[in-house]
mmCIF file of C-alpha atoms and ligand atoms in Angstrom:
data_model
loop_
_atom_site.group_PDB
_atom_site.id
_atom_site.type_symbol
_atom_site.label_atom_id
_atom_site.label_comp_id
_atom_site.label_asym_id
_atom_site.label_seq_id
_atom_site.Cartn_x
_atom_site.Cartn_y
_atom_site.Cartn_z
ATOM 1 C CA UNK A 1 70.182 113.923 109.180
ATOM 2 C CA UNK A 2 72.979 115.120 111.314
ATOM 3 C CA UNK A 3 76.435 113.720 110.884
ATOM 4 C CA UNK A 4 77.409 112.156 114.320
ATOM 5 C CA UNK A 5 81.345 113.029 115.222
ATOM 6 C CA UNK A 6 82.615 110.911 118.340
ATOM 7 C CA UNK A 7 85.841 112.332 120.070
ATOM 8 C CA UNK A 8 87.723 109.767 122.426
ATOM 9 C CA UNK A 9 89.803 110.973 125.307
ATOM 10 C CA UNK A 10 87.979 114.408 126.268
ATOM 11 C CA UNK A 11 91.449 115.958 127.615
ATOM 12 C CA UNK A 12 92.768 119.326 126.358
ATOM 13 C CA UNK A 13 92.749 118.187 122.384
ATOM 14 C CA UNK A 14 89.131 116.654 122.350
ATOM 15 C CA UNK A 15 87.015 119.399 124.395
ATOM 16 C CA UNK A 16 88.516 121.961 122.207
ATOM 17 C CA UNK A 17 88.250 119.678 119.387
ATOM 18 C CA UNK A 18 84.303 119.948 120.700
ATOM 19 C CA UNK A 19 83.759 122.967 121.034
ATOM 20 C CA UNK A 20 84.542 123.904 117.646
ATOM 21 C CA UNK A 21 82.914 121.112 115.686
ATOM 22 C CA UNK A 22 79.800 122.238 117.821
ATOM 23 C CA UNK A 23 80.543 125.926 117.524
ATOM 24 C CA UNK A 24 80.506 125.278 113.307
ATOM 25 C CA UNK A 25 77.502 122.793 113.711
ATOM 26 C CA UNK A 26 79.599 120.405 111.921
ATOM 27 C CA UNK A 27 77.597 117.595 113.129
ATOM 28 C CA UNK A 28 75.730 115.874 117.075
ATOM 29 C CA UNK A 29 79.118 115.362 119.387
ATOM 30 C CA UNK A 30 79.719 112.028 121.149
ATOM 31 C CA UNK A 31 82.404 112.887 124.224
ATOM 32 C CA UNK A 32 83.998 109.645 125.748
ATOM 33 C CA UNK A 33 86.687 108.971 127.988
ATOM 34 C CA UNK A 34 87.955 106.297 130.446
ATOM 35 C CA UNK A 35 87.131 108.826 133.284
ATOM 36 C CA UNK A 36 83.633 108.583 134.435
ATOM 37 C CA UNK A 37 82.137 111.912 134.681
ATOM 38 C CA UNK A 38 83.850 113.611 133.125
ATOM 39 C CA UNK A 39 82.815 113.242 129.527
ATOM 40 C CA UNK A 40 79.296 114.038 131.006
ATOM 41 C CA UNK A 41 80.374 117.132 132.711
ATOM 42 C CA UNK A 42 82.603 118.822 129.801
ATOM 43 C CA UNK A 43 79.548 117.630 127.450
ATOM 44 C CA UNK A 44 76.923 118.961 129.655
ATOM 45 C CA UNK A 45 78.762 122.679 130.217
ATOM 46 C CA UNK A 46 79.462 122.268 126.318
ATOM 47 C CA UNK A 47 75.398 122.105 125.834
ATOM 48 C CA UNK A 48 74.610 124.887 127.790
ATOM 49 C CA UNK A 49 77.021 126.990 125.358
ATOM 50 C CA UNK A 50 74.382 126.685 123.031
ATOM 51 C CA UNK A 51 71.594 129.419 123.691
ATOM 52 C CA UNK A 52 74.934 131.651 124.030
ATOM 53 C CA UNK A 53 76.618 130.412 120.642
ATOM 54 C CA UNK A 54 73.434 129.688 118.879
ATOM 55 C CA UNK A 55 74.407 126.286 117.957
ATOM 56 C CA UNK A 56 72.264 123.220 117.110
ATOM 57 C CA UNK A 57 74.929 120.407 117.532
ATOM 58 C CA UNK A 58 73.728 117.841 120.354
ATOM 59 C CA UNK A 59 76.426 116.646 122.655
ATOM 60 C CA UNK A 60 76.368 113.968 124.904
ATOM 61 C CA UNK A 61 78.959 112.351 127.402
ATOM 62 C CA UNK A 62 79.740 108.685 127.737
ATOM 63 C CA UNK A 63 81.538 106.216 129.105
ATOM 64 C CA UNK A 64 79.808 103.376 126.959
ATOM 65 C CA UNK A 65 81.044 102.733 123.365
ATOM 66 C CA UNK A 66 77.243 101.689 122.669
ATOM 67 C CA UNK A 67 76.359 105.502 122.562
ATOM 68 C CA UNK A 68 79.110 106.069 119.577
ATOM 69 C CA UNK A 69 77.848 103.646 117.319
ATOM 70 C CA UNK A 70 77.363 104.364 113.755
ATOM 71 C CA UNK A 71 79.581 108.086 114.202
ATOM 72 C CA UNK A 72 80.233 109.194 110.493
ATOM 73 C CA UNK A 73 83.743 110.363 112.328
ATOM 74 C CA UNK A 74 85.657 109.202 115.341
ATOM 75 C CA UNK A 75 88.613 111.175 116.676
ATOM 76 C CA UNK A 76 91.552 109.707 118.697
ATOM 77 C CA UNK A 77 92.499 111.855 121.208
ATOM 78 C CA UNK A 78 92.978 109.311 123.947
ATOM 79 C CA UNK A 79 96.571 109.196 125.774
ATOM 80 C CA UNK A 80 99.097 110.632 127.570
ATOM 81 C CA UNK A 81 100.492 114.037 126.374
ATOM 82 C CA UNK A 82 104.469 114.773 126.637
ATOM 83 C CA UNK A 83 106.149 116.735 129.388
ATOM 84 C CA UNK A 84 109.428 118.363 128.923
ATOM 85 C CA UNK A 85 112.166 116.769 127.649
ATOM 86 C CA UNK A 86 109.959 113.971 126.073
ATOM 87 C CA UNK A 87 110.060 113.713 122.797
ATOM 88 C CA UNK A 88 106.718 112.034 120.853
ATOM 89 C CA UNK A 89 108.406 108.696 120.896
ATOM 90 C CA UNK A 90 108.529 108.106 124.772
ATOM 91 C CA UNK A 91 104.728 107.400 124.812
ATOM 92 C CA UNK A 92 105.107 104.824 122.217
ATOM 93 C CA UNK A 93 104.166 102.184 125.104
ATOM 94 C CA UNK A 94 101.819 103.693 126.613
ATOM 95 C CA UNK A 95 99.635 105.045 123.706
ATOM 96 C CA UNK A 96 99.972 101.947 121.860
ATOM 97 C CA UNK A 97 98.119 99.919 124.882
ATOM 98 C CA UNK A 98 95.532 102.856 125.082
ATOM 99 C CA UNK A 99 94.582 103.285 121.441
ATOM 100 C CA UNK A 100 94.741 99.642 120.748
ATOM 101 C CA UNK A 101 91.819 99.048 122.986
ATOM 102 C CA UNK A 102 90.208 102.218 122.195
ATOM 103 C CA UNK A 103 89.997 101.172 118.288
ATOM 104 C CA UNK A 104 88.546 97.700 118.890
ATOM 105 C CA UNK A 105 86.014 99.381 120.658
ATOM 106 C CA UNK A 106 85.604 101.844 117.594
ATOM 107 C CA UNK A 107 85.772 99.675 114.929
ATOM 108 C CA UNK A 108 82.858 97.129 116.440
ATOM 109 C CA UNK A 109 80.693 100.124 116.535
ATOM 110 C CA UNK A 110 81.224 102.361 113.844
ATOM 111 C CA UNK A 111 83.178 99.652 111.604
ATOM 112 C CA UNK A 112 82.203 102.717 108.507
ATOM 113 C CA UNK A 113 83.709 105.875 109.821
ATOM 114 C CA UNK A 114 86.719 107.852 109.445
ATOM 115 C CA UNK A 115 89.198 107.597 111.787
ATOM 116 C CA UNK A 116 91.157 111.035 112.512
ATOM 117 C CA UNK A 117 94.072 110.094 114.870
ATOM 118 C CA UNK A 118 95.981 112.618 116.991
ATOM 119 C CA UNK A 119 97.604 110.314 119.856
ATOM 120 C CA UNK A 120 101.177 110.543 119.535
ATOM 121 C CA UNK A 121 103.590 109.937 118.470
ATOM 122 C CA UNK A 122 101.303 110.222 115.734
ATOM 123 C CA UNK A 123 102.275 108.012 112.903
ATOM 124 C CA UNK A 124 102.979 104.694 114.854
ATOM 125 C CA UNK A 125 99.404 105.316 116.373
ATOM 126 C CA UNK A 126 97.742 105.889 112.765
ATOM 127 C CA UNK A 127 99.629 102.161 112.157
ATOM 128 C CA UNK A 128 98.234 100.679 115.261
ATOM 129 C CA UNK A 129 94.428 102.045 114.662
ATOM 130 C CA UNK A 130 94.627 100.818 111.026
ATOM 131 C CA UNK A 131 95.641 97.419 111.566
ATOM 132 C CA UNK A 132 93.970 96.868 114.982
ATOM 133 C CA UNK A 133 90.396 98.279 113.377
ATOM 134 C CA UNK A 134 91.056 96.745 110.022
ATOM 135 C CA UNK A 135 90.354 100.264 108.430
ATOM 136 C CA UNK A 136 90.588 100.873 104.987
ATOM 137 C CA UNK A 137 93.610 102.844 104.044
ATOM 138 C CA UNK A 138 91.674 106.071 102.307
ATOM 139 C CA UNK A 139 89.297 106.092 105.550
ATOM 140 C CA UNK A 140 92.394 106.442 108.321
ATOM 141 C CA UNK A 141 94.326 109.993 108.369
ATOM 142 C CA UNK A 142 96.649 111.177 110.565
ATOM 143 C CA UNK A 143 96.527 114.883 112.420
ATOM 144 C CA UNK A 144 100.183 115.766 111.157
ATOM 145 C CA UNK A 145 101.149 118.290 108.478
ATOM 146 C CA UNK A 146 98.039 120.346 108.957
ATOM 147 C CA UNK A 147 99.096 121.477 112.520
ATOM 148 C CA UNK A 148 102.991 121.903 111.469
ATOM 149 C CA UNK A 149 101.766 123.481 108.638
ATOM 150 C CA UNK A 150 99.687 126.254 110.667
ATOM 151 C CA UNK A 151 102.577 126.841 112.913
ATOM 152 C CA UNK A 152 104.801 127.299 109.902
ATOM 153 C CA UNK A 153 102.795 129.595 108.307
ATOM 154 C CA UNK A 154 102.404 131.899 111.746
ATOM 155 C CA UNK A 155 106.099 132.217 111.663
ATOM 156 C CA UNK A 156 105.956 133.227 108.402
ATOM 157 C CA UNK A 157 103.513 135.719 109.139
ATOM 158 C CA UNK A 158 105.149 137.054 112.055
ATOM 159 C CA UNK A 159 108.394 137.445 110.383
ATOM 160 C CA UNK A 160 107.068 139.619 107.184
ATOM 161 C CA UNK A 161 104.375 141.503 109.266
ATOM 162 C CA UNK A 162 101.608 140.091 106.520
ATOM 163 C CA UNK A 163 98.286 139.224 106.982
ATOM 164 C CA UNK A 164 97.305 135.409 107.810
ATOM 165 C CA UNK A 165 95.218 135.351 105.110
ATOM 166 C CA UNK A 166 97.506 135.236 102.339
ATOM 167 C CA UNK A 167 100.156 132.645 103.987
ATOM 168 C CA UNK A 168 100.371 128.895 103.147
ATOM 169 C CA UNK A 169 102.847 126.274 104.024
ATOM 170 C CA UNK A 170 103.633 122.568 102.973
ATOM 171 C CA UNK A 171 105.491 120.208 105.816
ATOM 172 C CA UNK A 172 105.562 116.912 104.994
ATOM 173 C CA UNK A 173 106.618 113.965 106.688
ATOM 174 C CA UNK A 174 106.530 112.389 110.309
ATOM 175 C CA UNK A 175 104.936 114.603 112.998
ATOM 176 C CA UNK A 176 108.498 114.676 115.014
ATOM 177 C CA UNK A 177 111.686 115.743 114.660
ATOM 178 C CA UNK A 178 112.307 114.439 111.542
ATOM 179 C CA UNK A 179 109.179 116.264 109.870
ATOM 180 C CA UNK A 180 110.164 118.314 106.324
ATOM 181 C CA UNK A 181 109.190 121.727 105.905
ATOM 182 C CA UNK A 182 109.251 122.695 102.510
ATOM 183 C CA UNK A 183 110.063 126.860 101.714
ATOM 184 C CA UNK A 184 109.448 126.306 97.891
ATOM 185 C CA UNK A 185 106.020 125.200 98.586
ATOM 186 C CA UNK A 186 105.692 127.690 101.320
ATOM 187 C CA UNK A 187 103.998 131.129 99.926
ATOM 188 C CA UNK A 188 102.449 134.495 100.643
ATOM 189 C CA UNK A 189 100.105 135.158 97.923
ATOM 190 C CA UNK A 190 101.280 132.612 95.548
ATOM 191 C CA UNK A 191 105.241 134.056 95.989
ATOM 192 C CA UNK A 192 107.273 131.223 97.531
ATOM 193 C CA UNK A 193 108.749 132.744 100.754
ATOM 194 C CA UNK A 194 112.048 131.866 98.947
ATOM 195 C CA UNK A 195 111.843 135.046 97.341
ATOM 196 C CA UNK A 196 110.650 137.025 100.120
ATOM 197 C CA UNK A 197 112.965 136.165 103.255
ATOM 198 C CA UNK A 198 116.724 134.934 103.511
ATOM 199 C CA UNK A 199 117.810 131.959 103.848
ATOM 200 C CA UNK A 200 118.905 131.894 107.772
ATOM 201 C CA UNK A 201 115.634 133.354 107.847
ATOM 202 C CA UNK A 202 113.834 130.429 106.663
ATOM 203 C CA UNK A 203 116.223 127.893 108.064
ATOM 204 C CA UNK A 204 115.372 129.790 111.897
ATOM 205 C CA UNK A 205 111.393 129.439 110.511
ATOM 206 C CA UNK A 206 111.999 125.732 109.475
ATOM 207 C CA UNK A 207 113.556 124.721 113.046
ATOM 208 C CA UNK A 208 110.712 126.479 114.763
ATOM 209 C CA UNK A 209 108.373 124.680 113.549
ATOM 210 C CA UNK A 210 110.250 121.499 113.739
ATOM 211 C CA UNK A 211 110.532 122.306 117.218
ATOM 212 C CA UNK A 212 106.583 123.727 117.382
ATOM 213 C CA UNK A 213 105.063 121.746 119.758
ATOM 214 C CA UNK A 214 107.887 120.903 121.950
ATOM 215 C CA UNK A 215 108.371 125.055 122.526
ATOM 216 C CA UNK A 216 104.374 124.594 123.567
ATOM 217 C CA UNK A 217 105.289 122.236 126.210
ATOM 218 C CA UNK A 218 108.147 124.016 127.598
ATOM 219 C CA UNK A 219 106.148 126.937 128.368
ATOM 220 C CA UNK A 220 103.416 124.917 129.480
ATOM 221 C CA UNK A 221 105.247 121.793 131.738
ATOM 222 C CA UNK A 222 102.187 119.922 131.593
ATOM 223 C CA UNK A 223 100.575 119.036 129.107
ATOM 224 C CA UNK A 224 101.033 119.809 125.181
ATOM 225 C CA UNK A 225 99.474 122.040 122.698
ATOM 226 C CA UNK A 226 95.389 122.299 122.174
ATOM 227 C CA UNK A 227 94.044 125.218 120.319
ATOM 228 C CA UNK A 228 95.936 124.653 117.564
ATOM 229 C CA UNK A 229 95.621 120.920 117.252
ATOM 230 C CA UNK A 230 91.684 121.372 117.974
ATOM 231 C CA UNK A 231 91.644 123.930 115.083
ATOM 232 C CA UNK A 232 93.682 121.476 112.687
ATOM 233 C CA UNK A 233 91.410 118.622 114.021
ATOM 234 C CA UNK A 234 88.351 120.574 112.990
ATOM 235 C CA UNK A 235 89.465 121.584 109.888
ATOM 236 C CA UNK A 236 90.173 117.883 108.672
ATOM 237 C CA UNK A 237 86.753 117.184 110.094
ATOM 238 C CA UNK A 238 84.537 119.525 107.945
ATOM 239 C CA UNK A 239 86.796 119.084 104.775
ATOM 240 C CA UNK A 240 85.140 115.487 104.665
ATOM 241 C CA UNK A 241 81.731 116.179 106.051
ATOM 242 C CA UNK A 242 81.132 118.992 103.690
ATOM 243 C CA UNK A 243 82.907 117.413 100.742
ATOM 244 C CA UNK A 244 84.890 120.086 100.087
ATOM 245 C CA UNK A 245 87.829 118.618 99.025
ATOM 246 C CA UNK A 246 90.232 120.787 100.412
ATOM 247 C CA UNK A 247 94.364 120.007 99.878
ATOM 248 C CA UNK A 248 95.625 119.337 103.301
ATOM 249 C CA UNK A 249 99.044 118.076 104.667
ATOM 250 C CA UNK A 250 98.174 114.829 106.898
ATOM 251 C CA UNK A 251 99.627 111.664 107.551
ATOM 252 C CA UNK A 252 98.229 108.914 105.415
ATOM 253 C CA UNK A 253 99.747 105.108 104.465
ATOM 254 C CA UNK A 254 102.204 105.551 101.832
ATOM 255 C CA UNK A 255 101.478 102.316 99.008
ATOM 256 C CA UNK A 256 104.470 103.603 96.749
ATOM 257 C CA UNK A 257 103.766 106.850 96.909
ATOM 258 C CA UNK A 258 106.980 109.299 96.808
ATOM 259 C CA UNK A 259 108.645 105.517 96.395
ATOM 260 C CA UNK A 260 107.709 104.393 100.079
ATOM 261 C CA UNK A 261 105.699 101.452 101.349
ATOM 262 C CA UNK A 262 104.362 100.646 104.844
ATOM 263 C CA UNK A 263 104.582 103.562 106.818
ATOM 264 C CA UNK A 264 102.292 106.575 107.694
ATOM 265 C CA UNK A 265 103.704 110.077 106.364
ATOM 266 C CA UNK A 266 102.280 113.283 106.373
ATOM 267 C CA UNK A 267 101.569 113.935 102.447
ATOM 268 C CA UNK A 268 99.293 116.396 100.776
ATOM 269 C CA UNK A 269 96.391 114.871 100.079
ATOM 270 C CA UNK A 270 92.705 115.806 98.666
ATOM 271 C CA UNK A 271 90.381 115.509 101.847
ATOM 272 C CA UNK A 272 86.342 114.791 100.957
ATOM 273 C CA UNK A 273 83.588 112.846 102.009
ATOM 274 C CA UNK A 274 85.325 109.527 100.520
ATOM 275 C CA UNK A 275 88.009 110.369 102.575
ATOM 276 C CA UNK A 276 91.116 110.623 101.203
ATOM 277 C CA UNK A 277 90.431 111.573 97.788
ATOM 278 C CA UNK A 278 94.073 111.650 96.011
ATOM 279 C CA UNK A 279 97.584 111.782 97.438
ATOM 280 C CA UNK A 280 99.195 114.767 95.653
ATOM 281 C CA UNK A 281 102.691 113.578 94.633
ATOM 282 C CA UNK A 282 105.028 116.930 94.340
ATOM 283 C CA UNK A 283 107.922 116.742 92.266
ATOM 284 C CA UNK A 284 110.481 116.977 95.049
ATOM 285 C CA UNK A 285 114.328 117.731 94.607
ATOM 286 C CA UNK A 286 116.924 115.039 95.024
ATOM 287 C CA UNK A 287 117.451 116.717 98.731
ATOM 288 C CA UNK A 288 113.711 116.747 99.784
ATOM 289 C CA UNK A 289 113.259 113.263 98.663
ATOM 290 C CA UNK A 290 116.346 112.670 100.799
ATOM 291 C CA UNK A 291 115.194 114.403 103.779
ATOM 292 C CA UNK A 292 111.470 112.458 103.541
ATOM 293 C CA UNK A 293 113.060 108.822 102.775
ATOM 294 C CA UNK A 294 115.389 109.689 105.848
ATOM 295 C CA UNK A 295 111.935 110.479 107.916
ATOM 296 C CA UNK A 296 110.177 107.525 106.702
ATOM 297 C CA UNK A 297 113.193 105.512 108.108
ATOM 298 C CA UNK A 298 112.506 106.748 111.549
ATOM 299 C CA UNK A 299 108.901 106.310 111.295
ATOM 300 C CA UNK A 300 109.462 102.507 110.176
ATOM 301 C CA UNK A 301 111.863 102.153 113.183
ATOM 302 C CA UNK A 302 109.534 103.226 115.609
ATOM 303 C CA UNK A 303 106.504 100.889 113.860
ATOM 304 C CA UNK A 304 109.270 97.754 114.329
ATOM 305 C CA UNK A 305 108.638 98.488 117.893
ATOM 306 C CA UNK A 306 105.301 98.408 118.265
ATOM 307 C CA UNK A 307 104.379 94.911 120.000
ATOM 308 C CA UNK A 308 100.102 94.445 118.766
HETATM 309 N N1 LIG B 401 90.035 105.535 126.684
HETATM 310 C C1 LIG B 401 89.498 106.773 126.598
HETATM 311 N N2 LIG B 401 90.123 107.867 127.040
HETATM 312 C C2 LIG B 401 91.341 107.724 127.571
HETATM 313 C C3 LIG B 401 91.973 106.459 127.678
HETATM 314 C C4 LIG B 401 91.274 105.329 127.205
HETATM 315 N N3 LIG B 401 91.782 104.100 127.259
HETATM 316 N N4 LIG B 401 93.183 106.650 128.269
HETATM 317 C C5 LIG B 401 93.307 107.967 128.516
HETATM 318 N N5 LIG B 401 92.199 108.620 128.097
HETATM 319 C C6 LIG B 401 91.882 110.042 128.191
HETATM 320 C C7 LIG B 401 92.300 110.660 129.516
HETATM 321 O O1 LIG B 401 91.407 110.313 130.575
HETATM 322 C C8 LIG B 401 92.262 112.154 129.187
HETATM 323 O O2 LIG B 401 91.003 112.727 129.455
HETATM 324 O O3 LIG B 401 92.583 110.806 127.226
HETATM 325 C C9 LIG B 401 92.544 112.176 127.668
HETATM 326 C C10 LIG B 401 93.867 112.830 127.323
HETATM 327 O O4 LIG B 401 93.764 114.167 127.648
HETATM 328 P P1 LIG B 401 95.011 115.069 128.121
HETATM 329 O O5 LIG B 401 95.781 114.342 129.162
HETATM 330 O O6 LIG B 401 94.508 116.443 128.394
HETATM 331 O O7 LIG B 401 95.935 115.076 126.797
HETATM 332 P P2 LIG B 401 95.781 116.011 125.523
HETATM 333 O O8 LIG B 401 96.598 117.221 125.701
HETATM 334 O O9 LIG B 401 94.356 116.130 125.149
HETATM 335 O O10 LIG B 401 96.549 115.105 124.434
HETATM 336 C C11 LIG B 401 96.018 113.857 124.007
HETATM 337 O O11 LIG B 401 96.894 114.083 121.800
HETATM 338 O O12 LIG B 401 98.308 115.690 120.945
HETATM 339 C C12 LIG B 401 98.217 114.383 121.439
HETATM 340 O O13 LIG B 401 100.395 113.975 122.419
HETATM 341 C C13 LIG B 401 99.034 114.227 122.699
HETATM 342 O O14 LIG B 401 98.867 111.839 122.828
HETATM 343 C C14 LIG B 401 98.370 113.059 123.344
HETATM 344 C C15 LIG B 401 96.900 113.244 122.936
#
């Protein structure tokens, strides 16, 4: 049978996020949105891809939670994007409201999927969908490190003229400001970039990246990224429908891990069809430790806020 993938909010993020689960046949699509028509229009235009793509993924539009029920995989997409000058934290009010009611509504339908959350700013949201849906920690992961990860290792690319191939990168931490790119972990063909590029080169890739998705919405002025993010998104998606296991970066609840408690942080963790498989626990130097403790301090500052 055909795993069923259900994408709230069908804005910039979730019809990209749509057309590439379809496009890979990763599973039937469920599109739904506050808006009425236009889930049913995006998924419509969407199914009429198909005889052009060759897919076999069925996609429907909804505006009734009743057509999502039993999704193997539900993705949070519903919100409000930033604008310039915002930073992630300024739609900590209104996202909370919006994915609070959204993940009642998922959880008393598909109380057994996984719950992929991209509403920002990111981590508090992961908090508010786990505790409001009563999720199970290894079943809730947050869209964080892969995306910051991506745009890390384009810079890198970019800046040694080497194929994309052969580039990986490890960012850890919140999905803000306060995220923590890590160079030693960061490598082109197995050679850490430490070794390949100075060091105010990497510090110039390391506040790039940092600064990766607000550069997006200064260039854009409304709206934030979506190819990327739909890409990330997808690849989270088919890592745990096919099982593969793949290591990603993403947000997950920290139980002690890295010595921290209560708070989402973007980790590298084994992705499969339980979930989240195994959080990888690098051995960090003093300062890395010190720059993710000082992240997971913001992150519990802005879950202190969060009124349920
Ligand atoms: N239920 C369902 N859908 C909702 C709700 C709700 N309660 N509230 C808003 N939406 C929908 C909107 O109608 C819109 O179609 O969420 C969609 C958001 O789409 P965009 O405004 O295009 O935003 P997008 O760029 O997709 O970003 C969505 O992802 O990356 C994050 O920061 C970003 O929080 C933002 C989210």
């Amino acid at each position: 049978m055909r795993k069923k993938i259900t994408i709230v909010g069908v804005g910039h993020v979730g019809a990209t996020t749509a057309q590439l689960a379809a496009y890979k046949e990763l599973g039937d699509v469920v599109l739904i949105d506050i808006i009425e028509g236009v889930p049913q229009g995006k998924g419509l235009d969407l199914q009429e891809s198909a005889p052009l793509e060759l897919f076999d993924s069925n996609i429907m539009g909804t505006n009734d939670y009743k057509d999502t029920a039993n999704s193997d995989i539900v993705v949070i997409t519903a919100g409000v994007p930033r604008k310039p000058g915002m930073s992630r934290e300024d739609l900590l009010n209104t996202n909370v409201k919006i994915v609070k009611s959204v993940t009642e509504q998922l959880a008393k339908y598909s109380p057994n999927a996984f719950v992929i959350v991209v509403s920002n700013p990111l981590d508090a949201m992961c908090y508010v969908a786990m505790k409001v849906g009563n999720f199970p920690r290894h079943r809730i992961i947050g869209l964080s490190g892969v995306l910051d990860s991506a745009r890390m290792r384009s810079f890198i690319s970019m800046e040694l003229n080497v194929s994309m191939d052969d580039v990986h990168a490890m960012v850890m931490g919140l999905h803000g400001d306060s995220m923590v790119p890590l160079p030693r972990y960061s490598t082109v063909s197995g050679i850490s970039i430490t070794e390949l590029m100075s060091r105010e080169k990497i510090e110039k890739i390391i506040e790039r990246t940092k600064n990766g998705g607000g550069e997006i919405v200064n260039l854009l002025k409304t709206g934030s990224a979506y190819y990327a993010p739909g890409s990330a998104i997808v690849q989270m998606i088919e890592s745990i429908l096919k099982d593969k296991k793949r290591v990603l970066p993403c947000a997950a609840y920290l139980d002690g891990e890295y010595g921290m408690k209560g708070v989402f942080m973007g980790v590298p963790l084994k992705l499969g069809i339980k979930g989240i498989d195994e959080i990888i626990q690098l051995k960090l130097t003093d300062n890395e430790m010190a720059s993710l403790h000082k992240s997971a301090e913001e992150g519990k500052k802005t879950i202190s806020q969060i009124k349920l």
